[in-house]
């Protein structure tokens, strides 16, 4: 069962990277526009957010903040961030935003972007908590096996997203400014649609 947990956890984490959510397109967009290292920072933030969600999925939700309108707040903040990213990507010209220049500022900016894009997307909560329930209730995984499954999935997620960042950055050499503009527009539309979906699921 331990081997199964490792293998299936790795496959789960790898496939989870290709669900084409806002974090996926933000990773590609940043890797093309700014470079591989910045893309890896976003990948690290996404992986860290997954680790947080998996922790609560395995050990319960007793540590989560309990206050009125918690879900509504998460939905509004998440949708707002996606709208900002979306409209910026959709309408920005060739001039770039002023990104942090210091190493710490750069790390904080991109790493935090990865974390927020994952934590503020309710779909990720559903995916992780549903998987945790399935592993224990249907597959009969023990606590240790479930932990191993999620650790393997985190390793796969970081590896897969780092590879995505690497090859996206390599593609920059053959992409024309017009194509880059189209990529940014597509990413912007996806960010906006994702924000609308979050609001729709929360309020309708």
mmCIF file with all atom_site columns, C-alpha atoms in Angstrom:
data_model
loop_
_atom_site.group_PDB
_atom_site.id
_atom_site.type_symbol
_atom_site.label_atom_id
_atom_site.label_alt_id
_atom_site.label_comp_id
_atom_site.label_asym_id
_atom_site.label_entity_id
_atom_site.label_seq_id
_atom_site.pdbx_PDB_ins_code
_atom_site.Cartn_x
_atom_site.Cartn_y
_atom_site.Cartn_z
_atom_site.occupancy
_atom_site.B_iso_or_equiv
_atom_site.pdbx_formal_charge
_atom_site.auth_seq_id
_atom_site.auth_comp_id
_atom_site.auth_asym_id
_atom_site.auth_atom_id
_atom_site.pdbx_PDB_model_num
ATOM 1   C CA . UNK A 1 1   ? 0.000   0.000  0.000   1.00 0.00 ? 1   UNK A CA 1
ATOM 2   C CA . UNK A 1 2   ? 2.916   2.351  0.659   1.00 0.00 ? 2   UNK A CA 1
ATOM 3   C CA . UNK A 1 3   ? 4.141   1.861  -2.914  1.00 0.00 ? 3   UNK A CA 1
ATOM 4   C CA . UNK A 1 4   ? 0.614   2.477  -4.200  1.00 0.00 ? 4   UNK A CA 1
ATOM 5   C CA . UNK A 1 5   ? 0.394   5.654  -2.134  1.00 0.00 ? 5   UNK A CA 1
ATOM 6   C CA . UNK A 1 6   ? 3.663   6.939  -3.610  1.00 0.00 ? 6   UNK A CA 1
ATOM 7   C CA . UNK A 1 7   ? 2.850   6.027  -7.218  1.00 0.00 ? 7   UNK A CA 1
ATOM 8   C CA . UNK A 1 8   ? -0.737  7.254  -7.222  1.00 0.00 ? 8   UNK A CA 1
ATOM 9   C CA . UNK A 1 9   ? 0.191   10.324 -5.179  1.00 0.00 ? 9   UNK A CA 1
ATOM 10  C CA . UNK A 1 10  ? 2.846   11.242 -7.727  1.00 0.00 ? 10  UNK A CA 1
ATOM 11  C CA . UNK A 1 11  ? 0.418   10.765 -10.621 1.00 0.00 ? 11  UNK A CA 1
ATOM 12  C CA . UNK A 1 12  ? -2.257  12.760 -8.793  1.00 0.00 ? 12  UNK A CA 1
ATOM 13  C CA . UNK A 1 13  ? 0.091   15.685 -8.164  1.00 0.00 ? 13  UNK A CA 1
ATOM 14  C CA . UNK A 1 14  ? 1.360   15.638 -11.736 1.00 0.00 ? 14  UNK A CA 1
ATOM 15  C CA . UNK A 1 15  ? -2.106  15.589 -13.286 1.00 0.00 ? 15  UNK A CA 1
ATOM 16  C CA . UNK A 1 16  ? -3.346  18.257 -10.880 1.00 0.00 ? 16  UNK A CA 1
ATOM 17  C CA . UNK A 1 17  ? -0.939  20.718 -12.512 1.00 0.00 ? 17  UNK A CA 1
ATOM 18  C CA . UNK A 1 18  ? -2.763  20.427 -15.827 1.00 0.00 ? 18  UNK A CA 1
ATOM 19  C CA . UNK A 1 19  ? -6.237  21.400 -14.667 1.00 0.00 ? 19  UNK A CA 1
ATOM 20  C CA . UNK A 1 20  ? -5.672  24.761 -16.421 1.00 0.00 ? 20  UNK A CA 1
ATOM 21  C CA . UNK A 1 21  ? -6.739  26.949 -13.526 1.00 0.00 ? 21  UNK A CA 1
ATOM 22  C CA . UNK A 1 22  ? -5.592  30.541 -12.914 1.00 0.00 ? 22  UNK A CA 1
ATOM 23  C CA . UNK A 1 23  ? -2.377  29.428 -11.187 1.00 0.00 ? 23  UNK A CA 1
ATOM 24  C CA . UNK A 1 24  ? -1.385  27.380 -14.247 1.00 0.00 ? 24  UNK A CA 1
ATOM 25  C CA . UNK A 1 25  ? -1.733  30.335 -16.607 1.00 0.00 ? 25  UNK A CA 1
ATOM 26  C CA . UNK A 1 26  ? -0.104  32.732 -14.163 1.00 0.00 ? 26  UNK A CA 1
ATOM 27  C CA . UNK A 1 27  ? 2.869   30.352 -14.038 1.00 0.00 ? 27  UNK A CA 1
ATOM 28  C CA . UNK A 1 28  ? 3.192   30.266 -17.833 1.00 0.00 ? 28  UNK A CA 1
ATOM 29  C CA . UNK A 1 29  ? 2.643   34.010 -18.171 1.00 0.00 ? 29  UNK A CA 1
ATOM 30  C CA . UNK A 1 30  ? 5.290   34.873 -15.580 1.00 0.00 ? 30  UNK A CA 1
ATOM 31  C CA . UNK A 1 31  ? 7.816   32.366 -16.946 1.00 0.00 ? 31  UNK A CA 1
ATOM 32  C CA . UNK A 1 32  ? 7.500   33.829 -20.451 1.00 0.00 ? 32  UNK A CA 1
ATOM 33  C CA . UNK A 1 33  ? 7.446   37.482 -19.393 1.00 0.00 ? 33  UNK A CA 1
ATOM 34  C CA . UNK A 1 34  ? 9.948   37.468 -16.514 1.00 0.00 ? 34  UNK A CA 1
ATOM 35  C CA . UNK A 1 35  ? 11.890  34.197 -16.633 1.00 0.00 ? 35  UNK A CA 1
ATOM 36  C CA . UNK A 1 36  ? 12.280  30.673 -15.312 1.00 0.00 ? 36  UNK A CA 1
ATOM 37  C CA . UNK A 1 37  ? 13.354  31.579 -11.768 1.00 0.00 ? 37  UNK A CA 1
ATOM 38  C CA . UNK A 1 38  ? 10.299  33.745 -11.168 1.00 0.00 ? 38  UNK A CA 1
ATOM 39  C CA . UNK A 1 39  ? 8.131   30.951 -12.526 1.00 0.00 ? 39  UNK A CA 1
ATOM 40  C CA . UNK A 1 40  ? 9.698   28.515 -10.074 1.00 0.00 ? 40  UNK A CA 1
ATOM 41  C CA . UNK A 1 41  ? 8.870   30.903 -7.227  1.00 0.00 ? 41  UNK A CA 1
ATOM 42  C CA . UNK A 1 42  ? 5.216   30.833 -8.268  1.00 0.00 ? 42  UNK A CA 1
ATOM 43  C CA . UNK A 1 43  ? 5.410   27.030 -8.523  1.00 0.00 ? 43  UNK A CA 1
ATOM 44  C CA . UNK A 1 44  ? 6.820   26.965 -4.992  1.00 0.00 ? 44  UNK A CA 1
ATOM 45  C CA . UNK A 1 45  ? 3.959   29.132 -3.760  1.00 0.00 ? 45  UNK A CA 1
ATOM 46  C CA . UNK A 1 46  ? 1.386   26.886 -5.442  1.00 0.00 ? 46  UNK A CA 1
ATOM 47  C CA . UNK A 1 47  ? 3.001   23.827 -3.859  1.00 0.00 ? 47  UNK A CA 1
ATOM 48  C CA . UNK A 1 48  ? 3.065   25.503 -0.444  1.00 0.00 ? 48  UNK A CA 1
ATOM 49  C CA . UNK A 1 49  ? -0.638  26.331 -0.769  1.00 0.00 ? 49  UNK A CA 1
ATOM 50  C CA . UNK A 1 50  ? -1.363  22.716 -1.705  1.00 0.00 ? 50  UNK A CA 1
ATOM 51  C CA . UNK A 1 51  ? 0.564   21.599 1.378   1.00 0.00 ? 51  UNK A CA 1
ATOM 52  C CA . UNK A 1 52  ? -1.565  23.857 3.589   1.00 0.00 ? 52  UNK A CA 1
ATOM 53  C CA . UNK A 1 53  ? -4.798  22.513 2.095   1.00 0.00 ? 53  UNK A CA 1
ATOM 54  C CA . UNK A 1 54  ? -3.592  18.926 2.411   1.00 0.00 ? 54  UNK A CA 1
ATOM 55  C CA . UNK A 1 55  ? -2.669  19.479 6.054   1.00 0.00 ? 55  UNK A CA 1
ATOM 56  C CA . UNK A 1 56  ? -6.207  20.570 6.883   1.00 0.00 ? 56  UNK A CA 1
ATOM 57  C CA . UNK A 1 57  ? -7.686  17.800 4.723   1.00 0.00 ? 57  UNK A CA 1
ATOM 58  C CA . UNK A 1 58  ? -5.718  15.140 6.613   1.00 0.00 ? 58  UNK A CA 1
ATOM 59  C CA . UNK A 1 59  ? -5.842  16.487 10.157  1.00 0.00 ? 59  UNK A CA 1
ATOM 60  C CA . UNK A 1 60  ? -9.260  18.120 10.045  1.00 0.00 ? 60  UNK A CA 1
ATOM 61  C CA . UNK A 1 61  ? -10.616 21.652 9.805   1.00 0.00 ? 61  UNK A CA 1
ATOM 62  C CA . UNK A 1 62  ? -10.445 22.479 13.507  1.00 0.00 ? 62  UNK A CA 1
ATOM 63  C CA . UNK A 1 63  ? -7.515  24.839 12.857  1.00 0.00 ? 63  UNK A CA 1
ATOM 64  C CA . UNK A 1 64  ? -9.347  26.835 10.210  1.00 0.00 ? 64  UNK A CA 1
ATOM 65  C CA . UNK A 1 65  ? -10.609 30.251 11.296  1.00 0.00 ? 65  UNK A CA 1
ATOM 66  C CA . UNK A 1 66  ? -14.254 30.132 12.315  1.00 0.00 ? 66  UNK A CA 1
ATOM 67  C CA . UNK A 1 67  ? -16.041 33.406 11.835  1.00 0.00 ? 67  UNK A CA 1
ATOM 68  C CA . UNK A 1 68  ? -19.197 34.535 10.122  1.00 0.00 ? 68  UNK A CA 1
ATOM 69  C CA . UNK A 1 69  ? -19.053 34.933 6.336   1.00 0.00 ? 69  UNK A CA 1
ATOM 70  C CA . UNK A 1 70  ? -15.647 33.183 6.102   1.00 0.00 ? 70  UNK A CA 1
ATOM 71  C CA . UNK A 1 71  ? -16.537 31.514 2.771   1.00 0.00 ? 71  UNK A CA 1
ATOM 72  C CA . UNK A 1 72  ? -17.968 34.748 1.388   1.00 0.00 ? 72  UNK A CA 1
ATOM 73  C CA . UNK A 1 73  ? -14.816 36.655 2.339   1.00 0.00 ? 73  UNK A CA 1
ATOM 74  C CA . UNK A 1 74  ? -12.567 34.058 0.701   1.00 0.00 ? 74  UNK A CA 1
ATOM 75  C CA . UNK A 1 75  ? -14.676 34.151 -2.468  1.00 0.00 ? 75  UNK A CA 1
ATOM 76  C CA . UNK A 1 76  ? -14.668 37.963 -2.683  1.00 0.00 ? 76  UNK A CA 1
ATOM 77  C CA . UNK A 1 77  ? -10.929 38.298 -2.052  1.00 0.00 ? 77  UNK A CA 1
ATOM 78  C CA . UNK A 1 78  ? -10.096 35.498 -4.490  1.00 0.00 ? 78  UNK A CA 1
ATOM 79  C CA . UNK A 1 79  ? -12.351 36.897 -7.220  1.00 0.00 ? 79  UNK A CA 1
ATOM 80  C CA . UNK A 1 80  ? -10.951 40.416 -6.725  1.00 0.00 ? 80  UNK A CA 1
ATOM 81  C CA . UNK A 1 81  ? -7.360  39.226 -7.146  1.00 0.00 ? 81  UNK A CA 1
ATOM 82  C CA . UNK A 1 82  ? -8.294  37.289 -10.281 1.00 0.00 ? 82  UNK A CA 1
ATOM 83  C CA . UNK A 1 83  ? -10.103 40.320 -11.734 1.00 0.00 ? 83  UNK A CA 1
ATOM 84  C CA . UNK A 1 84  ? -7.054  42.530 -11.121 1.00 0.00 ? 84  UNK A CA 1
ATOM 85  C CA . UNK A 1 85  ? -4.737  39.978 -12.754 1.00 0.00 ? 85  UNK A CA 1
ATOM 86  C CA . UNK A 1 86  ? -7.215  39.462 -15.579 1.00 0.00 ? 86  UNK A CA 1
ATOM 87  C CA . UNK A 1 87  ? -7.784  43.077 -16.567 1.00 0.00 ? 87  UNK A CA 1
ATOM 88  C CA . UNK A 1 88  ? -4.080  43.866 -16.198 1.00 0.00 ? 88  UNK A CA 1
ATOM 89  C CA . UNK A 1 89  ? -3.169  40.958 -18.501 1.00 0.00 ? 89  UNK A CA 1
ATOM 90  C CA . UNK A 1 90  ? -5.959  41.752 -20.955 1.00 0.00 ? 90  UNK A CA 1
ATOM 91  C CA . UNK A 1 91  ? -5.287  45.444 -21.429 1.00 0.00 ? 91  UNK A CA 1
ATOM 92  C CA . UNK A 1 92  ? -1.636  46.002 -20.548 1.00 0.00 ? 92  UNK A CA 1
ATOM 93  C CA . UNK A 1 93  ? 0.612   47.289 -23.299 1.00 0.00 ? 93  UNK A CA 1
ATOM 94  C CA . UNK A 1 94  ? 4.220   46.393 -23.957 1.00 0.00 ? 94  UNK A CA 1
ATOM 95  C CA . UNK A 1 95  ? 5.319   48.449 -20.983 1.00 0.00 ? 95  UNK A CA 1
ATOM 96  C CA . UNK A 1 96  ? 5.722   46.157 -18.020 1.00 0.00 ? 96  UNK A CA 1
ATOM 97  C CA . UNK A 1 97  ? 4.748   46.578 -14.412 1.00 0.00 ? 97  UNK A CA 1
ATOM 98  C CA . UNK A 1 98  ? 7.468   47.577 -12.001 1.00 0.00 ? 98  UNK A CA 1
ATOM 99  C CA . UNK A 1 99  ? 8.424   44.330 -10.315 1.00 0.00 ? 99  UNK A CA 1
ATOM 100 C CA . UNK A 1 100 ? 10.409  44.090 -7.076  1.00 0.00 ? 100 UNK A CA 1
ATOM 101 C CA . UNK A 1 101 ? 14.139  44.451 -7.665  1.00 0.00 ? 101 UNK A CA 1
ATOM 102 C CA . UNK A 1 102 ? 15.540  43.080 -4.394  1.00 0.00 ? 102 UNK A CA 1
ATOM 103 C CA . UNK A 1 103 ? 15.936  39.316 -4.004  1.00 0.00 ? 103 UNK A CA 1
ATOM 104 C CA . UNK A 1 104 ? 13.682  39.216 -0.952  1.00 0.00 ? 104 UNK A CA 1
ATOM 105 C CA . UNK A 1 105 ? 11.061  41.453 -2.553  1.00 0.00 ? 105 UNK A CA 1
ATOM 106 C CA . UNK A 1 106 ? 11.067  39.328 -5.692  1.00 0.00 ? 106 UNK A CA 1
ATOM 107 C CA . UNK A 1 107 ? 10.794  36.117 -3.679  1.00 0.00 ? 107 UNK A CA 1
ATOM 108 C CA . UNK A 1 108 ? 7.940   37.477 -1.586  1.00 0.00 ? 108 UNK A CA 1
ATOM 109 C CA . UNK A 1 109 ? 6.012   38.846 -4.579  1.00 0.00 ? 109 UNK A CA 1
ATOM 110 C CA . UNK A 1 110 ? 6.050   35.744 -6.771  1.00 0.00 ? 110 UNK A CA 1
ATOM 111 C CA . UNK A 1 111 ? 5.939   33.137 -4.011  1.00 0.00 ? 111 UNK A CA 1
ATOM 112 C CA . UNK A 1 112 ? 2.954   34.880 -2.413  1.00 0.00 ? 112 UNK A CA 1
ATOM 113 C CA . UNK A 1 113 ? 1.231   35.112 -5.807  1.00 0.00 ? 113 UNK A CA 1
ATOM 114 C CA . UNK A 1 114 ? 1.392   31.331 -6.113  1.00 0.00 ? 114 UNK A CA 1
ATOM 115 C CA . UNK A 1 115 ? 0.031   30.830 -2.611  1.00 0.00 ? 115 UNK A CA 1
ATOM 116 C CA . UNK A 1 116 ? -2.862  33.265 -3.021  1.00 0.00 ? 116 UNK A CA 1
ATOM 117 C CA . UNK A 1 117 ? -3.946  31.955 -6.417  1.00 0.00 ? 117 UNK A CA 1
ATOM 118 C CA . UNK A 1 118 ? -4.312  28.498 -4.912  1.00 0.00 ? 118 UNK A CA 1
ATOM 119 C CA . UNK A 1 119 ? -5.713  29.337 -1.482  1.00 0.00 ? 119 UNK A CA 1
ATOM 120 C CA . UNK A 1 120 ? -8.284  31.788 -2.818  1.00 0.00 ? 120 UNK A CA 1
ATOM 121 C CA . UNK A 1 121 ? -9.679  29.329 -5.356  1.00 0.00 ? 121 UNK A CA 1
ATOM 122 C CA . UNK A 1 122 ? -12.495 27.309 -3.727  1.00 0.00 ? 122 UNK A CA 1
ATOM 123 C CA . UNK A 1 123 ? -12.161 24.581 -6.374  1.00 0.00 ? 123 UNK A CA 1
ATOM 124 C CA . UNK A 1 124 ? -8.826  23.578 -4.869  1.00 0.00 ? 124 UNK A CA 1
ATOM 125 C CA . UNK A 1 125 ? -10.445 23.053 -1.471  1.00 0.00 ? 125 UNK A CA 1
ATOM 126 C CA . UNK A 1 126 ? -13.027 20.764 -3.042  1.00 0.00 ? 126 UNK A CA 1
ATOM 127 C CA . UNK A 1 127 ? -10.408 18.759 -4.951  1.00 0.00 ? 127 UNK A CA 1
ATOM 128 C CA . UNK A 1 128 ? -8.098  18.195 -1.984  1.00 0.00 ? 128 UNK A CA 1
ATOM 129 C CA . UNK A 1 129 ? -10.774 17.483 0.626   1.00 0.00 ? 129 UNK A CA 1
ATOM 130 C CA . UNK A 1 130 ? -12.649 15.167 -1.738  1.00 0.00 ? 130 UNK A CA 1
ATOM 131 C CA . UNK A 1 131 ? -9.448  13.270 -2.494  1.00 0.00 ? 131 UNK A CA 1
ATOM 132 C CA . UNK A 1 132 ? -8.645  12.907 1.198   1.00 0.00 ? 132 UNK A CA 1
ATOM 133 C CA . UNK A 1 133 ? -12.119 11.541 1.905   1.00 0.00 ? 133 UNK A CA 1
ATOM 134 C CA . UNK A 1 134 ? -11.884 9.137  -1.027  1.00 0.00 ? 134 UNK A CA 1
ATOM 135 C CA . UNK A 1 135 ? -8.508  7.793  0.092   1.00 0.00 ? 135 UNK A CA 1
ATOM 136 C CA . UNK A 1 136 ? -9.677  6.999  3.611   1.00 0.00 ? 136 UNK A CA 1
ATOM 137 C CA . UNK A 1 137 ? -13.276 5.978  2.927   1.00 0.00 ? 137 UNK A CA 1
ATOM 138 C CA . UNK A 1 138 ? -13.016 4.118  -0.392  1.00 0.00 ? 138 UNK A CA 1
ATOM 139 C CA . UNK A 1 139 ? -9.387  3.032  -0.748  1.00 0.00 ? 139 UNK A CA 1
ATOM 140 C CA . UNK A 1 140 ? -8.970  2.373  2.968   1.00 0.00 ? 140 UNK A CA 1
ATOM 141 C CA . UNK A 1 141 ? -5.710  4.319  3.285   1.00 0.00 ? 141 UNK A CA 1
ATOM 142 C CA . UNK A 1 142 ? -4.303  4.653  6.781   1.00 0.00 ? 142 UNK A CA 1
ATOM 143 C CA . UNK A 1 143 ? -3.202  8.038  8.137   1.00 0.00 ? 143 UNK A CA 1
ATOM 144 C CA . UNK A 1 144 ? 0.438   7.335  7.243   1.00 0.00 ? 144 UNK A CA 1
ATOM 145 C CA . UNK A 1 145 ? -0.473  6.197  3.734   1.00 0.00 ? 145 UNK A CA 1
ATOM 146 C CA . UNK A 1 146 ? -2.600  9.285  3.171   1.00 0.00 ? 146 UNK A CA 1
ATOM 147 C CA . UNK A 1 147 ? 0.259   11.514 4.315   1.00 0.00 ? 147 UNK A CA 1
ATOM 148 C CA . UNK A 1 148 ? 2.686   9.684  2.006   1.00 0.00 ? 148 UNK A CA 1
ATOM 149 C CA . UNK A 1 149 ? 0.208   10.046 -0.876  1.00 0.00 ? 149 UNK A CA 1
ATOM 150 C CA . UNK A 1 150 ? 0.018   13.813 -0.418  1.00 0.00 ? 150 UNK A CA 1
ATOM 151 C CA . UNK A 1 151 ? 3.784   14.201 0.070   1.00 0.00 ? 151 UNK A CA 1
ATOM 152 C CA . UNK A 1 152 ? 4.343   12.350 -3.214  1.00 0.00 ? 152 UNK A CA 1
ATOM 153 C CA . UNK A 1 153 ? 1.763   14.566 -4.905  1.00 0.00 ? 153 UNK A CA 1
ATOM 154 C CA . UNK A 1 154 ? 3.511   17.704 -3.625  1.00 0.00 ? 154 UNK A CA 1
ATOM 155 C CA . UNK A 1 155 ? 6.844   16.496 -5.028  1.00 0.00 ? 155 UNK A CA 1
ATOM 156 C CA . UNK A 1 156 ? 5.188   15.794 -8.376  1.00 0.00 ? 156 UNK A CA 1
ATOM 157 C CA . UNK A 1 157 ? 3.458   19.182 -8.397  1.00 0.00 ? 157 UNK A CA 1
ATOM 158 C CA . UNK A 1 158 ? 6.695   21.068 -7.769  1.00 0.00 ? 158 UNK A CA 1
ATOM 159 C CA . UNK A 1 159 ? 8.552   19.021 -10.388 1.00 0.00 ? 159 UNK A CA 1
ATOM 160 C CA . UNK A 1 160 ? 5.837   19.365 -13.043 1.00 0.00 ? 160 UNK A CA 1
ATOM 161 C CA . UNK A 1 161 ? 5.345   23.093 -12.525 1.00 0.00 ? 161 UNK A CA 1
ATOM 162 C CA . UNK A 1 162 ? 9.099   23.710 -12.581 1.00 0.00 ? 162 UNK A CA 1
ATOM 163 C CA . UNK A 1 163 ? 9.254   21.890 -15.930 1.00 0.00 ? 163 UNK A CA 1
ATOM 164 C CA . UNK A 1 164 ? 6.333   23.966 -17.203 1.00 0.00 ? 164 UNK A CA 1
ATOM 165 C CA . UNK A 1 165 ? 8.145   27.158 -16.152 1.00 0.00 ? 165 UNK A CA 1
ATOM 166 C CA . UNK A 1 166 ? 11.380  25.974 -17.794 1.00 0.00 ? 166 UNK A CA 1
ATOM 167 C CA . UNK A 1 167 ? 9.850   25.139 -21.167 1.00 0.00 ? 167 UNK A CA 1
ATOM 168 C CA . UNK A 1 168 ? 7.585   28.190 -21.157 1.00 0.00 ? 168 UNK A CA 1
ATOM 169 C CA . UNK A 1 169 ? 10.653  30.392 -20.701 1.00 0.00 ? 169 UNK A CA 1
ATOM 170 C CA . UNK A 1 170 ? 12.464  28.546 -23.511 1.00 0.00 ? 170 UNK A CA 1
ATOM 171 C CA . UNK A 1 171 ? 9.528   29.214 -25.823 1.00 0.00 ? 171 UNK A CA 1
ATOM 172 C CA . UNK A 1 172 ? 10.068  32.941 -25.401 1.00 0.00 ? 172 UNK A CA 1
ATOM 173 C CA . UNK A 1 173 ? 12.890  32.776 -27.944 1.00 0.00 ? 173 UNK A CA 1
ATOM 174 C CA . UNK A 1 174 ? 10.498  31.768 -30.731 1.00 0.00 ? 174 UNK A CA 1
ATOM 175 C CA . UNK A 1 175 ? 7.475   33.808 -29.684 1.00 0.00 ? 175 UNK A CA 1
ATOM 176 C CA . UNK A 1 176 ? 6.829   37.114 -31.414 1.00 0.00 ? 176 UNK A CA 1
ATOM 177 C CA . UNK A 1 177 ? 5.537   40.162 -29.499 1.00 0.00 ? 177 UNK A CA 1
ATOM 178 C CA . UNK A 1 178 ? 2.139   39.615 -31.150 1.00 0.00 ? 178 UNK A CA 1
ATOM 179 C CA . UNK A 1 179 ? 1.937   36.027 -29.885 1.00 0.00 ? 179 UNK A CA 1
ATOM 180 C CA . UNK A 1 180 ? 3.050   37.104 -26.409 1.00 0.00 ? 180 UNK A CA 1
ATOM 181 C CA . UNK A 1 181 ? 0.288   39.695 -26.460 1.00 0.00 ? 181 UNK A CA 1
ATOM 182 C CA . UNK A 1 182 ? -2.247  36.997 -27.363 1.00 0.00 ? 182 UNK A CA 1
ATOM 183 C CA . UNK A 1 183 ? -0.977  34.736 -24.572 1.00 0.00 ? 183 UNK A CA 1
ATOM 184 C CA . UNK A 1 184 ? -1.432  37.557 -22.073 1.00 0.00 ? 184 UNK A CA 1
ATOM 185 C CA . UNK A 1 185 ? -4.942  38.201 -23.393 1.00 0.00 ? 185 UNK A CA 1
ATOM 186 C CA . UNK A 1 186 ? -5.902  34.526 -23.115 1.00 0.00 ? 186 UNK A CA 1
ATOM 187 C CA . UNK A 1 187 ? -4.494  34.390 -19.583 1.00 0.00 ? 187 UNK A CA 1
ATOM 188 C CA . UNK A 1 188 ? -6.423  37.556 -18.716 1.00 0.00 ? 188 UNK A CA 1
ATOM 189 C CA . UNK A 1 189 ? -9.702  36.123 -19.998 1.00 0.00 ? 189 UNK A CA 1
ATOM 190 C CA . UNK A 1 190 ? -9.134  32.930 -18.006 1.00 0.00 ? 190 UNK A CA 1
ATOM 191 C CA . UNK A 1 191 ? -8.401  34.928 -14.831 1.00 0.00 ? 191 UNK A CA 1
ATOM 192 C CA . UNK A 1 192 ? -11.619 36.930 -15.268 1.00 0.00 ? 192 UNK A CA 1
ATOM 193 C CA . UNK A 1 193 ? -13.730 33.843 -16.025 1.00 0.00 ? 193 UNK A CA 1
ATOM 194 C CA . UNK A 1 194 ? -12.242 32.084 -12.989 1.00 0.00 ? 194 UNK A CA 1
ATOM 195 C CA . UNK A 1 195 ? -13.173 35.061 -10.810 1.00 0.00 ? 195 UNK A CA 1
ATOM 196 C CA . UNK A 1 196 ? -16.724 35.049 -12.169 1.00 0.00 ? 196 UNK A CA 1
ATOM 197 C CA . UNK A 1 197 ? -17.024 31.304 -11.544 1.00 0.00 ? 197 UNK A CA 1
ATOM 198 C CA . UNK A 1 198 ? -15.934 31.771 -7.937  1.00 0.00 ? 198 UNK A CA 1
ATOM 199 C CA . UNK A 1 199 ? -18.626 34.418 -7.415  1.00 0.00 ? 199 UNK A CA 1
ATOM 200 C CA . UNK A 1 200 ? -21.230 32.321 -9.246  1.00 0.00 ? 200 UNK A CA 1
ATOM 201 C CA . UNK A 1 201 ? -20.552 29.244 -7.101  1.00 0.00 ? 201 UNK A CA 1
ATOM 202 C CA . UNK A 1 202 ? -20.666 31.314 -3.921  1.00 0.00 ? 202 UNK A CA 1
ATOM 203 C CA . UNK A 1 203 ? -23.711 33.497 -4.523  1.00 0.00 ? 203 UNK A CA 1
ATOM 204 C CA . UNK A 1 204 ? -25.893 31.685 -7.081  1.00 0.00 ? 204 UNK A CA 1
#
